[in-house]
Amino acid sequence: MRKPKKLLNDPNNVRQEVMQGLIYAYQGKLTAISDYCAVYGNHIASDQVVIVSGGGSGHEPTFAGFIGNGGIDGCALGEVFTSPSPDQIIEVTKTIEKGKGVLFLYGNYSGDGMNFDISAEILAENNIITKTIRATDDIASAPLSKISDRRGVAGIMFLYKIAGAAAQFEKYDLESLYQVVSKANNNVRTIGVALDGCALPQSSKFNFELKDNEIEIGIGIHGEAGLHRQEITSSDEVVKDMINRLCDDLPFKNGDRVCVLINNLGALSNTELLIITRKVGIELDTRGIISHDVVVGHFCTSLEMSGFSITLIKLDEELQHLYDLPCKTLGWRK
Amino acid sequence: MRKPKKLLNDPNNVRQEVMQGLIYAYQGKLTAISDYCAVYGNHIASDQVVIVSGGGSGHEPTFAGFIGNGGIDGCALGEVFTSPSPDQIIEVTKTIEKGKGVLFLYGNYSGDGMNFDISAEILAENNIITKTIRATDDIASAPLSKISDRRGVAGIMFLYKIAGAAAQFEKYDLESLYQVVSKANNNVRTIGVALDGCALPQSSKFNFELKDNEIEIGIGIHGEAGLHRQEITSSDEVVKDMINRLCDDLPFKNGDRVCVLINNLGALSNTELLIITRKVGIELDTRGIISHDVVVGHFCTSLEMSGFSITLIKLDEELQHLYDLPCKTLGWRK
């Protein structure tokens, strides 16, 4: 059986070293609150609602790599695949908030939800007002009838993009920001596929194993079980099936205008990712769905998992305007 | 023994499908010359020297993914890890040249060199003037005394960036463009490390195998043998050794201003890449070398190889000015 192979220092110090890597890579545009393993951007204006996110490490550049001009403002870094704690969230929020309110925007996982909710309560006692949106874009993680149970995956990037533009450039107040990001969250759908698993830094085993000829449809970004496993067929067949599932779910229909994210979960070659990209274009075109923008690369990863995800977000005039504004973060520049 | 696992359609049609993926991802900013598997940008001005590159597929977003505003202009796509043919190079060059001359800028591999040289001869007969620069940044591929034998790897990105800015924005003539890109090529150095190999689309075997506890220092982007294999030590030790080798080679010295590229060769986690990034910052800082910009991600890949490379380029005033100009390509936005 294949074993994980990693180049690390202390497997128990990953998030701290990742944070230091981010600080160097951002070249003065990011500040660390070192003792709390939290970071924030140096772009924050005095008259904006601030956007705070957080989540487990291991998904880089998600989440902290989307801090910046036109992105989010602060982030609490959890250990690998682990929620950040309330003290991290509270500290970064207190440090950056400007009295205009705070949007908590993070993926829908129970640990994150619990710790952000506790943070919100404690911050409220300090007269810091928060509202919360949990990204729920993973269509494989629960049926549409239970959409609020769905997990957040790569689609959060589009929510960050829209939220950052609304808060920073258009100076939305907290309630308007909450409304527009809720709309975006309702309009975004993702599905992922894995060819091979990933391993925690401390582990000598992969978190799941697939046979040589097997892939898993609907994989979660921590290796959560998907919809089913199947034999590898052609790339085109797999992509067509994924687009069918995405389009049926919202639904996305003829004449809809969407942004498309084709996200590498880690170890898949970019060569395969571009072949996937080609077929996404063909399938959307066949359905008369208009691709407003196409984003391809490594955005929300799962350590060294081999796989990819496809995200669609349906635009209306307001979302399109916000999406089209610039964005300068480590993970995404527009 | 571990077997390669890929999601493909026809393994013999990879470059054509990659090209179609690029066309969709570029959303109208890229044109294909389909029969020749060559592409060019729609940004090209009538009064510029054009920059044509080319090389094997399998390194995406290199090479064609750096076409665009502030990047290169045209590219001939070879089969995976295979040079493009003269007819491809000639066709794209004839299609886009504006009578101001053409810079051929590509990695130093014998097949590419031969086919670009033949193309230059045939184009000269048609009164199209070309000059050629072969990127030679891989310090592990030949000693400094034989620098012109060195292979080109991720460092070509910095040459593209500088060449694109000089030709498109500053309207350098062919001779001045050749001079500044030659200077940049003389100032750029890369070294790579592999944890695991990659496999050609048609192959059921990896192109090289490393033991579970082994890494290879100085790996080439097609799996060419590096300097040596060694047991995995800590990430910090490996990075320190690589920075020592890079700094000794040019040399890079106290007070030098550099741009830094920390490139994922494919399957390494971005988590590990940021830990590497952290140590690069520490090492350069210790030496008094100033990081003018830091670029982190997947730029010049080797299919699904697990590994990374570090590139430094020393700036002078002219190179820094050109580097700082904007760049809007699929692979790199600035």
mmCIF file of C-alpha atoms in Angstrom, chain B:
data_model
loop_
_atom_site.group_PDB
_atom_site.id
_atom_site.type_symbol
_atom_site.label_atom_id
_atom_site.label_comp_id
_atom_site.label_asym_id
_atom_site.label_seq_id
_atom_site.Cartn_x
_atom_site.Cartn_y
_atom_site.Cartn_z
ATOM 1 C CA MET B 1 4.619 -0.556 -6.772
ATOM 2 C CA ARG B 2 2.362 2.479 -7.127
ATOM 3 C CA LYS B 3 0.757 2.942 -10.531
ATOM 4 C CA PRO B 4 -0.093 6.240 -12.246
ATOM 5 C CA LYS B 5 -3.785 7.165 -12.051
ATOM 6 C CA LYS B 6 -5.173 9.684 -14.474
ATOM 7 C CA LEU B 7 -8.462 11.072 -15.668
ATOM 8 C CA LEU B 8 -8.140 11.419 -19.437
ATOM 9 C CA ASN B 9 -9.977 10.842 -22.667
ATOM 10 C CA ASP B 10 -7.595 9.753 -25.435
ATOM 11 C CA PRO B 11 -4.012 9.695 -24.058
ATOM 12 C CA ASN B 12 -2.812 10.438 -27.578
ATOM 13 C CA ASN B 13 -4.901 13.590 -27.892
ATOM 14 C CA VAL B 14 -3.791 15.412 -24.760
ATOM 15 C CA ARG B 15 -2.270 18.520 -26.290
ATOM 16 C CA GLN B 16 -5.280 19.210 -28.532
ATOM 17 C CA GLU B 17 -7.657 18.922 -25.554
ATOM 18 C CA VAL B 18 -5.368 21.031 -23.366
ATOM 19 C CA MET B 19 -5.416 23.679 -26.083
ATOM 20 C CA GLN B 20 -9.220 23.607 -26.158
ATOM 21 C CA GLY B 21 -9.244 23.944 -22.372
ATOM 22 C CA LEU B 22 -7.010 26.996 -22.653
ATOM 23 C CA ILE B 23 -9.291 28.552 -25.261
ATOM 24 C CA TYR B 24 -12.321 28.187 -22.970
ATOM 25 C CA ALA B 25 -10.425 29.364 -19.893
ATOM 26 C CA TYR B 26 -9.138 32.465 -21.698
ATOM 27 C CA GLN B 27 -12.713 33.503 -22.582
ATOM 28 C CA GLY B 28 -12.060 35.190 -25.925
ATOM 29 C CA LYS B 29 -8.568 36.456 -25.195
ATOM 30 C CA LEU B 30 -6.816 33.567 -26.974
ATOM 31 C CA THR B 31 -7.097 32.277 -30.539
ATOM 32 C CA ALA B 32 -6.240 28.752 -31.667
ATOM 33 C CA ILE B 33 -4.638 27.819 -34.944
ATOM 34 C CA SER B 34 -6.249 24.435 -34.500
ATOM 35 C CA ASP B 35 -4.633 22.425 -37.281
ATOM 36 C CA TYR B 36 -1.236 23.451 -36.001
ATOM 37 C CA CYS B 37 -1.987 23.197 -32.258
ATOM 38 C CA ALA B 38 -0.700 26.712 -31.738
ATOM 39 C CA VAL B 39 -2.280 29.666 -29.953
ATOM 40 C CA TYR B 40 -1.876 33.410 -29.746
ATOM 41 C CA GLY B 41 -3.276 36.285 -27.737
ATOM 42 C CA ASN B 42 -5.773 38.856 -28.961
ATOM 43 C CA HIS B 43 -3.887 41.661 -27.233
ATOM 44 C CA ILE B 44 -1.074 42.007 -29.772
ATOM 45 C CA ALA B 45 -0.411 45.596 -30.927
ATOM 46 C CA SER B 46 0.573 46.517 -34.469
ATOM 47 C CA ASP B 47 3.786 48.229 -33.387
ATOM 48 C CA GLN B 48 5.404 45.612 -31.164
ATOM 49 C CA VAL B 49 8.045 42.958 -31.490
ATOM 50 C CA VAL B 50 6.193 39.678 -30.899
ATOM 51 C CA ILE B 51 7.362 37.000 -28.483
ATOM 52 C CA VAL B 52 6.855 33.399 -29.540
ATOM 53 C CA SER B 53 7.466 30.462 -27.272
ATOM 54 C CA GLY B 54 6.742 26.772 -27.367
ATOM 55 C CA GLY B 55 7.555 23.485 -25.755
ATOM 56 C CA GLY B 56 6.096 20.217 -24.676
ATOM 57 C CA SER B 57 2.720 19.981 -22.968
ATOM 58 C CA GLY B 58 2.543 18.634 -19.417
ATOM 59 C CA HIS B 59 3.883 21.761 -17.693
ATOM 60 C CA GLU B 60 0.646 23.759 -17.554
ATOM 61 C CA PRO B 61 0.147 26.691 -17.186
ATOM 62 C CA THR B 62 3.623 26.870 -18.797
ATOM 63 C CA PHE B 63 4.000 27.730 -21.646
ATOM 64 C CA ALA B 64 0.828 28.901 -23.394
ATOM 65 C CA GLY B 65 -0.802 29.990 -20.122
ATOM 66 C CA PHE B 66 1.542 32.993 -20.038
ATOM 67 C CA ILE B 67 0.124 34.488 -23.206
ATOM 68 C CA GLY B 68 -1.636 37.762 -22.631
ATOM 69 C CA ASN B 69 -1.335 41.387 -21.712
ATOM 70 C CA GLY B 70 2.139 41.843 -20.270
ATOM 71 C CA GLY B 71 3.061 38.262 -21.127
ATOM 72 C CA ILE B 72 4.080 36.449 -24.294
ATOM 73 C CA ASP B 73 2.211 36.610 -27.593
ATOM 74 C CA GLY B 74 2.134 33.185 -29.217
ATOM 75 C CA CYS B 75 2.987 29.587 -28.452
ATOM 76 C CA ALA B 76 3.374 26.279 -30.276
ATOM 77 C CA LEU B 77 2.194 23.316 -28.199
ATOM 78 C CA GLY B 78 4.164 20.098 -28.446
ATOM 79 C CA GLU B 79 2.875 16.692 -27.392
ATOM 80 C CA VAL B 80 3.485 15.907 -23.716
ATOM 81 C CA PHE B 81 7.191 16.422 -22.926
ATOM 82 C CA THR B 82 7.918 16.750 -26.679
ATOM 83 C CA SER B 83 9.068 19.707 -28.762
ATOM 84 C CA PRO B 84 6.655 21.421 -31.129
ATOM 85 C CA SER B 85 7.473 20.996 -34.811
ATOM 86 C CA PRO B 86 8.796 23.732 -37.126
ATOM 87 C CA ASP B 87 5.491 24.011 -39.007
ATOM 88 C CA GLN B 88 3.690 24.862 -35.775
ATOM 89 C CA ILE B 89 6.287 27.477 -34.829
ATOM 90 C CA ILE B 90 6.353 28.966 -38.322
ATOM 91 C CA GLU B 91 2.573 29.127 -38.601
ATOM 92 C CA VAL B 92 1.987 30.966 -35.339
ATOM 93 C CA THR B 93 4.910 33.312 -35.996
ATOM 94 C CA LYS B 94 3.702 34.209 -39.489
ATOM 95 C CA THR B 95 0.183 34.749 -38.158
ATOM 96 C CA ILE B 96 1.104 37.230 -35.448
ATOM 97 C CA GLU B 97 4.317 39.031 -36.477
ATOM 98 C CA LYS B 98 3.969 42.726 -37.258
ATOM 99 C CA GLY B 99 7.105 43.399 -39.264
ATOM 100 C CA LYS B 100 9.013 44.523 -36.166
ATOM 101 C CA GLY B 101 10.792 41.241 -35.599
ATOM 102 C CA VAL B 102 10.223 38.218 -33.410
ATOM 103 C CA LEU B 103 11.813 37.019 -30.196
ATOM 104 C CA PHE B 104 11.908 33.242 -29.820
ATOM 105 C CA LEU B 105 12.019 32.594 -26.088
ATOM 106 C CA TYR B 106 11.907 28.997 -24.870
ATOM 107 C CA GLY B 107 13.609 26.486 -22.613
ATOM 108 C CA ASN B 108 17.006 25.094 -23.581
ATOM 109 C CA TYR B 109 16.248 21.561 -24.778
ATOM 110 C CA SER B 110 17.841 20.037 -27.851
ATOM 111 C CA GLY B 111 14.593 19.235 -29.673
ATOM 112 C CA ASP B 112 13.158 22.697 -29.088
ATOM 113 C CA GLY B 113 16.442 24.303 -30.106
ATOM 114 C CA MET B 114 16.602 22.355 -33.343
ATOM 115 C CA ASN B 115 12.995 23.072 -34.348
ATOM 116 C CA PHE B 116 13.065 26.752 -33.442
ATOM 117 C CA ASP B 117 16.374 27.129 -35.347
ATOM 118 C CA ILE B 118 14.940 25.489 -38.461
ATOM 119 C CA SER B 119 11.894 27.758 -38.122
ATOM 120 C CA ALA B 120 14.113 30.831 -37.847
ATOM 121 C CA GLU B 121 15.914 29.900 -41.046
ATOM 122 C CA ILE B 122 12.701 29.388 -42.986
ATOM 123 C CA LEU B 123 11.169 32.583 -41.603
ATOM 124 C CA ALA B 124 14.319 34.512 -42.578
ATOM 125 C CA GLU B 125 13.759 33.390 -46.167
ATOM 126 C CA ASN B 126 10.362 35.069 -45.837
ATOM 127 C CA ASN B 127 11.948 38.250 -44.489
ATOM 128 C CA ILE B 128 10.774 37.651 -40.944
ATOM 129 C CA ILE B 129 13.630 38.444 -38.589
ATOM 130 C CA THR B 130 13.962 36.427 -35.387
ATOM 131 C CA LYS B 131 16.344 36.445 -32.466
ATOM 132 C CA THR B 132 16.535 33.586 -29.980
ATOM 133 C CA ILE B 133 16.946 33.309 -26.228
ATOM 134 C CA ARG B 134 16.993 29.931 -24.557
ATOM 135 C CA ALA B 135 16.229 29.938 -20.847
ATOM 136 C CA THR B 136 19.072 28.245 -18.962
ATOM 137 C CA ASP B 137 18.082 28.702 -15.326
ATOM 138 C CA ASP B 138 18.412 25.135 -13.969
ATOM 139 C CA ILE B 139 21.684 25.176 -12.007
ATOM 140 C CA ALA B 140 21.589 21.413 -11.448
ATOM 141 C CA SER B 141 21.704 20.561 -15.142
ATOM 142 C CA ALA B 142 25.276 21.673 -15.940
ATOM 143 C CA PRO B 143 28.129 23.478 -14.172
ATOM 144 C CA LEU B 144 28.390 27.259 -14.347
ATOM 145 C CA SER B 145 31.320 26.926 -16.749
ATOM 146 C CA LYS B 146 28.896 25.350 -19.225
ATOM 147 C CA ILE B 147 25.956 27.632 -18.543
ATOM 148 C CA SER B 148 24.714 27.463 -22.124
ATOM 149 C CA ASP B 149 24.167 23.719 -21.612
ATOM 150 C CA ARG B 150 21.805 24.295 -18.733
ATOM 151 C CA ARG B 151 18.136 23.474 -19.166
ATOM 152 C CA GLY B 152 15.301 25.956 -18.809
ATOM 153 C CA VAL B 153 12.761 25.388 -16.046
ATOM 154 C CA ALA B 154 10.408 27.620 -14.002
ATOM 155 C CA GLY B 155 12.650 30.684 -14.331
ATOM 156 C CA ILE B 156 11.362 31.220 -17.854
ATOM 157 C CA MET B 157 8.299 32.796 -16.235
ATOM 158 C CA PHE B 158 10.368 35.744 -15.086
ATOM 159 C CA LEU B 159 11.811 36.066 -18.595
ATOM 160 C CA TYR B 160 8.305 36.044 -20.064
ATOM 161 C CA LYS B 161 7.238 38.720 -17.578
ATOM 162 C CA ILE B 162 10.145 41.006 -18.413
ATOM 163 C CA ALA B 163 10.016 40.347 -22.149
ATOM 164 C CA GLY B 164 6.258 40.933 -22.337
ATOM 165 C CA ALA B 165 6.474 44.231 -20.480
ATOM 166 C CA ALA B 166 9.405 45.409 -22.619
ATOM 167 C CA ALA B 167 7.842 44.474 -25.954
ATOM 168 C CA GLN B 168 4.204 45.368 -25.297
ATOM 169 C CA PHE B 169 4.342 48.340 -22.947
ATOM 170 C CA GLU B 170 7.760 49.894 -23.547
ATOM 171 C CA LYS B 171 7.933 49.062 -27.267
ATOM 172 C CA TYR B 172 11.517 47.830 -27.163
ATOM 173 C CA ASP B 173 12.872 47.075 -30.620
ATOM 174 C CA LEU B 174 14.131 43.564 -31.324
ATOM 175 C CA GLU B 175 17.757 44.260 -30.464
ATOM 176 C CA SER B 176 16.940 46.040 -27.172
ATOM 177 C CA LEU B 177 14.473 43.297 -26.277
ATOM 178 C CA TYR B 178 17.104 40.671 -26.953
ATOM 179 C CA GLN B 179 19.578 42.533 -24.746
ATOM 180 C CA VAL B 180 17.280 42.958 -21.760
ATOM 181 C CA VAL B 181 15.983 39.374 -21.859
ATOM 182 C CA SER B 182 19.571 38.099 -22.194
ATOM 183 C CA LYS B 183 20.446 40.088 -19.101
ATOM 184 C CA ALA B 184 17.454 38.630 -17.259
ATOM 185 C CA ASN B 185 18.424 35.113 -18.375
ATOM 186 C CA ASN B 186 21.944 35.681 -17.036
ATOM 187 C CA ASN B 187 20.461 36.794 -13.708
ATOM 188 C CA VAL B 188 18.002 33.940 -13.097
ATOM 189 C CA ARG B 189 18.676 30.663 -11.273
ATOM 190 C CA THR B 190 16.427 27.724 -10.343
ATOM 191 C CA ILE B 191 16.796 24.473 -8.473
ATOM 192 C CA GLY B 192 14.136 21.779 -8.043
ATOM 193 C CA VAL B 193 13.494 18.862 -5.713
ATOM 194 C CA ALA B 194 11.311 15.812 -6.310
ATOM 195 C CA LEU B 195 9.547 13.588 -3.800
ATOM 196 C CA ASP B 196 7.951 11.401 -6.474
ATOM 197 C CA GLY B 197 7.922 11.032 -10.245
ATOM 198 C CA CYS B 198 5.351 11.599 -12.960
ATOM 199 C CA ALA B 199 4.041 9.443 -15.769
ATOM 200 C CA LEU B 200 3.362 10.105 -19.441
ATOM 201 C CA PRO B 201 -0.334 9.804 -20.380
ATOM 202 C CA GLN B 202 0.255 6.608 -22.347
ATOM 203 C CA SER B 203 2.423 4.975 -19.700
ATOM 204 C CA SER B 204 1.567 2.562 -16.919
ATOM 205 C CA LYS B 205 4.803 3.415 -15.093
ATOM 206 C CA PHE B 206 6.286 6.498 -13.484
ATOM 207 C CA ASN B 207 9.282 7.974 -15.287
ATOM 208 C CA PHE B 208 11.377 7.502 -12.165
ATOM 209 C CA GLU B 209 10.868 5.987 -8.742
ATOM 210 C CA LEU B 210 12.122 7.187 -5.383
ATOM 211 C CA LYS B 211 12.131 5.180 -2.197
ATOM 212 C CA ASP B 212 9.624 6.003 0.542
ATOM 213 C CA ASN B 213 12.209 8.007 2.486
ATOM 214 C CA GLU B 214 14.074 9.500 -0.465
ATOM 215 C CA ILE B 215 14.050 12.801 -2.365
ATOM 216 C CA GLU B 216 16.033 13.943 -5.388
ATOM 217 C CA ILE B 217 17.837 17.290 -5.373
ATOM 218 C CA GLY B 218 18.155 19.065 -8.706
ATOM 219 C CA ILE B 219 15.401 17.208 -10.571
ATOM 220 C CA GLY B 220 14.536 18.319 -14.112
ATOM 221 C CA ILE B 221 10.969 19.124 -15.179
ATOM 222 C CA HIS B 222 10.736 15.941 -17.242
ATOM 223 C CA GLY B 223 12.314 13.860 -14.494
ATOM 224 C CA GLU B 224 15.876 14.300 -15.749
ATOM 225 C CA ALA B 225 18.321 13.086 -13.112
ATOM 226 C CA GLY B 226 19.330 15.697 -10.579
ATOM 227 C CA LEU B 227 22.475 16.157 -8.514
ATOM 228 C CA HIS B 228 21.843 13.377 -6.025
ATOM 229 C CA ARG B 229 19.270 11.458 -4.032
ATOM 230 C CA GLN B 230 19.143 11.665 -0.273
ATOM 231 C CA GLU B 231 17.013 10.695 2.670
ATOM 232 C CA ILE B 232 14.206 13.122 3.457
ATOM 233 C CA THR B 233 15.408 15.481 6.138
ATOM 234 C CA SER B 234 13.429 18.438 7.432
ATOM 235 C CA SER B 235 11.879 20.896 5.006
ATOM 236 C CA ASP B 236 14.057 23.641 6.475
ATOM 237 C CA GLU B 237 17.296 21.728 5.831
ATOM 238 C CA VAL B 238 16.331 20.998 2.237
ATOM 239 C CA VAL B 239 15.389 24.625 1.555
ATOM 240 C CA LYS B 240 18.554 25.940 3.190
ATOM 241 C CA ASP B 241 20.669 23.678 1.004
ATOM 242 C CA MET B 242 18.788 24.825 -2.113
ATOM 243 C CA ILE B 243 19.178 28.520 -1.248
ATOM 244 C CA ASN B 244 22.891 27.968 -0.588
ATOM 245 C CA ARG B 245 23.307 26.412 -4.014
ATOM 246 C CA LEU B 246 21.330 29.176 -5.745
ATOM 247 C CA CYS B 247 23.162 31.978 -3.945
ATOM 248 C CA ASP B 248 26.603 30.474 -4.596
ATOM 249 C CA ASP B 249 25.898 30.062 -8.269
ATOM 250 C CA LEU B 250 25.135 33.577 -9.527
ATOM 251 C CA PRO B 251 26.157 34.634 -6.808
ATOM 252 C CA PHE B 252 23.294 36.422 -5.023
ATOM 253 C CA LYS B 253 24.764 38.640 -2.326
ATOM 254 C CA ASN B 254 23.959 40.938 0.558
ATOM 255 C CA GLY B 255 22.070 43.968 -0.745
ATOM 256 C CA ASP B 256 20.893 42.291 -3.948
ATOM 257 C CA ARG B 257 17.245 42.787 -4.830
ATOM 258 C CA VAL B 258 15.516 39.672 -6.145
ATOM 259 C CA CYS B 259 12.166 38.290 -7.169
ATOM 260 C CA VAL B 260 11.394 34.865 -5.812
ATOM 261 C CA LEU B 261 9.323 32.112 -7.384
ATOM 262 C CA ILE B 262 8.342 29.135 -5.259
ATOM 263 C CA ASN B 263 6.844 26.764 -7.775
ATOM 264 C CA ASN B 264 4.834 23.615 -7.140
ATOM 265 C CA LEU B 265 5.852 20.925 -9.654
ATOM 266 C CA GLY B 266 2.434 19.311 -9.330
ATOM 267 C CA ALA B 267 1.373 17.032 -6.514
ATOM 268 C CA LEU B 268 3.038 18.560 -3.472
ATOM 269 C CA SER B 269 0.470 20.049 -1.107
ATOM 270 C CA ASN B 270 0.241 23.840 -1.040
ATOM 271 C CA THR B 271 0.497 23.445 2.722
ATOM 272 C CA GLU B 272 4.047 22.119 2.360
ATOM 273 C CA LEU B 273 4.743 24.784 -0.268
ATOM 274 C CA LEU B 274 3.927 27.553 2.209
ATOM 275 C CA ILE B 275 6.181 26.003 4.832
ATOM 276 C CA ILE B 276 8.921 26.024 2.194
ATOM 277 C CA THR B 277 8.046 29.640 1.381
ATOM 278 C CA ARG B 278 8.521 30.613 5.016
ATOM 279 C CA LYS B 279 12.062 29.212 5.076
ATOM 280 C CA VAL B 280 13.010 30.833 1.761
ATOM 281 C CA GLY B 281 12.121 34.162 3.358
ATOM 282 C CA ILE B 282 14.198 33.437 6.437
ATOM 283 C CA GLU B 283 17.242 32.354 4.408
ATOM 284 C CA LEU B 284 17.189 35.330 2.055
ATOM 285 C CA ASP B 285 16.711 37.687 4.961
ATOM 286 C CA THR B 286 19.650 36.129 6.821
ATOM 287 C CA ARG B 287 21.832 36.815 3.773
ATOM 288 C CA GLY B 288 20.640 40.408 3.466
ATOM 289 C CA ILE B 289 19.034 39.703 0.117
ATOM 290 C CA ILE B 290 15.955 41.868 -0.457
ATOM 291 C CA SER B 291 12.787 40.116 -1.673
ATOM 292 C CA HIS B 292 11.216 42.555 -4.112
ATOM 293 C CA ASP B 293 8.353 40.196 -4.922
ATOM 294 C CA VAL B 294 7.387 36.652 -3.963
ATOM 295 C CA VAL B 295 5.323 34.423 -6.236
ATOM 296 C CA VAL B 296 3.964 31.127 -4.871
ATOM 297 C CA GLY B 297 1.942 28.452 -6.652
ATOM 298 C CA HIS B 298 1.705 26.135 -9.633
ATOM 299 C CA PHE B 299 3.436 27.789 -12.585
ATOM 300 C CA CYS B 300 5.778 25.341 -14.292
ATOM 301 C CA THR B 301 4.556 21.846 -13.457
ATOM 302 C CA SER B 302 5.690 18.363 -14.440
ATOM 303 C CA LEU B 303 2.396 16.545 -14.783
ATOM 304 C CA GLU B 304 1.696 14.989 -11.343
ATOM 305 C CA MET B 305 5.281 15.076 -10.074
ATOM 306 C CA SER B 306 5.482 15.715 -6.337
ATOM 307 C CA GLY B 307 8.104 18.382 -5.812
ATOM 308 C CA PHE B 308 8.874 22.048 -6.088
ATOM 309 C CA SER B 309 11.446 24.482 -7.378
ATOM 310 C CA ILE B 310 12.860 27.760 -6.121
ATOM 311 C CA THR B 311 13.835 30.502 -8.573
ATOM 312 C CA LEU B 312 15.644 33.765 -7.886
ATOM 313 C CA ILE B 313 16.190 36.580 -10.339
ATOM 314 C CA LYS B 314 18.454 39.497 -9.526
ATOM 315 C CA LEU B 315 17.018 42.857 -10.515
ATOM 316 C CA ASP B 316 18.640 46.027 -11.676
ATOM 317 C CA GLU B 317 16.709 49.228 -12.292
ATOM 318 C CA GLU B 318 15.629 48.280 -15.812
ATOM 319 C CA LEU B 319 14.550 44.758 -14.873
ATOM 320 C CA GLN B 320 12.690 45.986 -11.807
ATOM 321 C CA HIS B 321 10.787 48.583 -13.806
ATOM 322 C CA LEU B 322 9.726 45.979 -16.365
ATOM 323 C CA TYR B 323 8.900 43.424 -13.686
ATOM 324 C CA ASP B 324 6.631 45.878 -11.897
ATOM 325 C CA LEU B 325 4.413 46.521 -14.926
ATOM 326 C CA PRO B 326 1.081 44.655 -14.934
ATOM 327 C CA CYS B 327 0.497 41.218 -16.381
ATOM 328 C CA LYS B 328 -2.831 39.531 -17.152
ATOM 329 C CA THR B 329 -2.420 35.963 -18.257
ATOM 330 C CA LEU B 330 -4.118 32.727 -17.241
ATOM 331 C CA GLY B 331 -1.101 31.585 -15.250
ATOM 332 C CA TRP B 332 -0.035 34.847 -13.702
ATOM 333 C CA ARG B 333 -1.766 38.109 -12.877
ATOM 334 C CA LYS B 334 0.010 41.035 -11.374
#
